[in-house]
Every structure is written in C-alpha cells, then in structure tokens.
mmCIF file of C-alpha atoms in Angstrom:
data_model
loop_
_atom_site.group_PDB
_atom_site.id
_atom_site.type_symbol
_atom_site.label_atom_id
_atom_site.label_comp_id
_atom_site.label_asym_id
_atom_site.label_seq_id
_atom_site.Cartn_x
_atom_site.Cartn_y
_atom_site.Cartn_z
ATOM 1 C CA UNK A 28 77.789 -29.379 -24.122
ATOM 2 C CA UNK A 29 74.384 -29.338 -22.435
ATOM 3 C CA UNK A 30 75.261 -32.252 -20.145
ATOM 4 C CA UNK A 31 76.828 -29.809 -17.704
ATOM 5 C CA UNK A 32 73.435 -28.158 -17.218
ATOM 6 C CA UNK A 33 72.122 -31.332 -15.561
ATOM 7 C CA UNK A 34 73.982 -30.342 -12.412
ATOM 8 C CA UNK A 35 71.570 -27.389 -12.075
ATOM 9 C CA UNK A 36 68.383 -29.416 -12.458
ATOM 10 C CA UNK A 37 67.286 -29.001 -8.784
ATOM 11 C CA UNK A 38 67.719 -25.234 -8.989
ATOM 12 C CA UNK A 39 65.865 -25.018 -12.313
ATOM 13 C CA UNK A 40 63.019 -27.080 -10.854
ATOM 14 C CA UNK A 41 62.908 -24.711 -7.875
ATOM 15 C CA UNK A 42 62.754 -21.715 -10.219
ATOM 16 C CA UNK A 43 59.803 -23.307 -12.056
ATOM 17 C CA UNK A 44 58.072 -24.083 -8.738
ATOM 18 C CA UNK A 45 58.597 -20.594 -7.316
ATOM 19 C CA UNK A 46 57.550 -18.686 -10.441
ATOM 20 C CA UNK A 47 54.482 -20.872 -10.992
ATOM 21 C CA UNK A 48 53.495 -20.334 -7.348
ATOM 22 C CA UNK A 49 53.882 -16.557 -7.565
ATOM 23 C CA UNK A 50 51.737 -16.408 -10.696
ATOM 24 C CA UNK A 51 49.168 -18.741 -9.133
ATOM 25 C CA UNK A 52 48.964 -16.666 -5.936
ATOM 26 C CA UNK A 53 48.298 -13.606 -8.087
ATOM 27 C CA UNK A 54 45.072 -15.206 -9.319
ATOM 28 C CA UNK A 55 43.905 -15.674 -5.737
ATOM 29 C CA UNK A 56 44.847 -12.185 -4.555
ATOM 30 C CA UNK A 57 42.945 -10.758 -7.492
ATOM 31 C CA UNK A 58 39.826 -12.589 -6.335
ATOM 32 C CA UNK A 59 40.140 -11.666 -2.641
ATOM 33 C CA UNK A 60 41.791 -8.256 -2.677
ATOM 34 C CA UNK A 61 41.259 -7.094 -6.274
ATOM 35 C CA UNK A 62 45.037 -6.895 -6.564
ATOM 36 C CA UNK A 63 46.108 -6.632 -9.264
ATOM 37 C CA UNK A 64 42.882 -4.858 -10.244
ATOM 38 C CA UNK A 65 40.496 -6.989 -12.292
ATOM 39 C CA UNK A 66 38.505 -5.646 -15.222
ATOM 40 C CA UNK A 67 35.389 -6.839 -13.389
ATOM 41 C CA UNK A 68 35.762 -7.324 -9.589
ATOM 42 C CA UNK A 69 34.572 -10.699 -8.342
ATOM 43 C CA UNK A 70 32.111 -9.490 -5.671
ATOM 44 C CA UNK A 71 30.616 -12.245 -3.487
ATOM 45 C CA UNK A 72 33.186 -14.948 -2.742
ATOM 46 C CA UNK A 73 30.893 -17.396 -0.955
ATOM 47 C CA UNK A 74 30.759 -19.655 -4.002
ATOM 48 C CA UNK A 75 33.101 -21.596 -6.301
ATOM 49 C CA UNK A 76 35.080 -18.428 -7.067
ATOM 50 C CA UNK A 77 35.854 -18.013 -3.351
ATOM 51 C CA UNK A 78 36.896 -21.657 -3.056
ATOM 52 C CA UNK A 79 39.113 -21.220 -6.106
ATOM 53 C CA UNK A 80 40.693 -18.110 -4.586
ATOM 54 C CA UNK A 81 41.375 -19.954 -1.340
ATOM 55 C CA UNK A 82 43.040 -22.833 -3.188
ATOM 56 C CA UNK A 83 45.070 -20.376 -5.241
ATOM 57 C CA UNK A 84 46.344 -18.394 -2.258
ATOM 58 C CA UNK A 85 46.914 -21.199 0.263
ATOM 59 C CA UNK A 86 48.037 -23.794 -2.278
ATOM 60 C CA UNK A 87 50.219 -21.246 -4.017
ATOM 61 C CA UNK A 88 51.903 -20.255 -0.757
ATOM 62 C CA UNK A 89 52.617 -23.894 0.109
ATOM 63 C CA UNK A 90 54.072 -24.506 -3.351
ATOM 64 C CA UNK A 91 56.102 -21.289 -3.058
ATOM 65 C CA UNK A 92 57.825 -22.351 0.154
ATOM 66 C CA UNK A 93 58.011 -25.972 -0.961
ATOM 67 C CA UNK A 94 55.983 -27.433 1.907
ATOM 68 C CA UNK A 95 53.924 -30.585 1.175
ATOM 69 C CA UNK A 96 54.745 -29.923 -2.464
ATOM 70 C CA UNK A 97 53.697 -33.260 -3.939
ATOM 71 C CA UNK A 98 50.242 -33.605 -2.322
ATOM 72 C CA UNK A 99 49.440 -29.902 -2.769
ATOM 73 C CA UNK A 100 50.559 -29.986 -6.408
ATOM 74 C CA UNK A 101 48.378 -33.072 -6.948
ATOM 75 C CA UNK A 102 45.311 -31.258 -5.567
ATOM 76 C CA UNK A 103 46.068 -28.117 -7.573
ATOM 77 C CA UNK A 104 46.569 -30.160 -10.751
ATOM 78 C CA UNK A 105 43.091 -31.634 -10.361
ATOM 79 C CA UNK A 106 41.672 -28.234 -9.446
ATOM 80 C CA UNK A 107 43.076 -26.713 -12.645
ATOM 81 C CA UNK A 108 41.731 -29.578 -14.766
ATOM 82 C CA UNK A 109 38.251 -29.144 -13.273
ATOM 83 C CA UNK A 110 38.464 -25.354 -13.657
ATOM 84 C CA UNK A 111 39.392 -25.731 -17.298
ATOM 85 C CA UNK A 112 36.564 -28.112 -18.156
ATOM 86 C CA UNK A 113 33.962 -26.210 -16.118
ATOM 87 C CA UNK A 114 34.800 -22.623 -17.031
ATOM 88 C CA UNK A 115 36.823 -22.596 -20.237
ATOM 89 C CA UNK A 116 36.157 -25.646 -22.410
ATOM 90 C CA UNK A 117 32.420 -24.915 -22.890
ATOM 91 C CA UNK A 118 33.318 -21.587 -24.550
ATOM 92 C CA UNK A 119 35.533 -23.042 -27.293
ATOM 93 C CA UNK A 120 37.537 -26.140 -28.140
ATOM 94 C CA UNK A 121 40.821 -24.222 -28.388
ATOM 95 C CA UNK A 122 42.469 -23.028 -25.147
ATOM 96 C CA UNK A 123 43.746 -19.830 -26.768
ATOM 97 C CA UNK A 124 40.179 -18.914 -27.765
ATOM 98 C CA UNK A 125 38.517 -19.869 -24.471
ATOM 99 C CA UNK A 126 41.226 -18.138 -22.359
ATOM 100 C CA UNK A 127 42.055 -21.418 -20.646
ATOM 101 C CA UNK A 128 45.668 -21.703 -21.730
ATOM 102 C CA UNK A 129 46.922 -20.643 -18.271
ATOM 103 C CA UNK A 130 44.739 -23.277 -16.600
ATOM 104 C CA UNK A 131 46.118 -25.979 -18.897
ATOM 105 C CA UNK A 132 49.692 -24.870 -18.299
ATOM 106 C CA UNK A 133 49.220 -24.687 -14.511
ATOM 107 C CA UNK A 134 47.638 -28.152 -14.591
ATOM 108 C CA UNK A 135 50.674 -29.691 -16.277
ATOM 109 C CA UNK A 136 53.217 -27.753 -14.194
ATOM 110 C CA UNK A 137 51.517 -29.037 -11.046
ATOM 111 C CA UNK A 138 51.416 -32.548 -12.499
ATOM 112 C CA UNK A 139 55.167 -32.308 -13.071
ATOM 113 C CA UNK A 140 55.752 -31.054 -9.517
ATOM 114 C CA UNK A 141 53.691 -33.983 -8.221
ATOM 115 C CA UNK A 142 56.086 -36.420 -9.852
ATOM 116 C CA UNK A 143 59.387 -34.510 -9.665
ATOM 117 C CA UNK A 144 59.084 -32.996 -6.192
ATOM 118 C CA UNK A 145 60.012 -29.479 -5.123
ATOM 119 C CA UNK A 146 63.623 -29.192 -6.264
ATOM 120 C CA UNK A 147 66.066 -27.037 -4.312
ATOM 121 C CA UNK A 148 65.240 -24.360 -1.727
ATOM 122 C CA UNK A 149 62.155 -26.165 -0.349
ATOM 123 C CA UNK A 150 61.023 -26.815 3.183
ATOM 124 C CA UNK A 151 60.204 -30.371 2.122
ATOM 125 C CA UNK A 152 63.947 -30.989 1.893
ATOM 126 C CA UNK A 153 64.313 -30.251 5.616
ATOM 127 C CA UNK A 154 61.575 -32.641 6.774
#
C-alpha cells in the first residue's frame, strides 16, 4: 500500500527542506530584528550571536530556495552541532532539559539534506 507514496519522495523532501528553512530563518530574524519578539532581546550582534544570526538568515534563505543545498546544508549541520555543544550541552545531558532539542533536530535534518539533496522545487535542479 505505501509503495505508491515513493513516487512523491522528491516533493516530500522539498516540503522538509522548505519548512526546516522557514523555521531556521525565524531564529535569525529574531536575533536581527527581534521578530518574532524574544523574551530577552539579543542586543549587540558583533559576536557569536551575530554570526549565528547571519548563518541562520543567509543559510536558511539558500536552503529555502534550494540553491547550493548540499554545501550549505553541510555547513549548517556543523554549525548546529557546534551550537549544541557550546551553548546547550554544558547545561544538561538531556536535550529536552538544556533546550537544545531544536539544534539537534536541525543538525540531523541538514545532514540528511547534505546526502539526499534538495528534492523538488529547487534552483539546484535548474543548474
């Protein structure tokens, strides 16, 4: 029964790519524009937080449109792994307790995009 769903694999991969990118961009816009409003605004962005916001916005936009998907996803995967171990892991061993579950999930979604490619509806498919 589920074998017929395999025909929609490129579209499902594109849906994963697009939704992950939109959520990722949201993290960057919160840092730069305080949108959506943060509980505590980030203030000075001339530090690692600013670099993270830049990667989130620019990398997220590239993933969203499916341009240079594999190399960008590779960079973002590493970025999320570093972010997790620098900011979240020291607080607690468990991702749910250290609020790093999103970073872990983004890391593995980007790892998957690195290997699987962008799926349908991507500019990479036109190059």
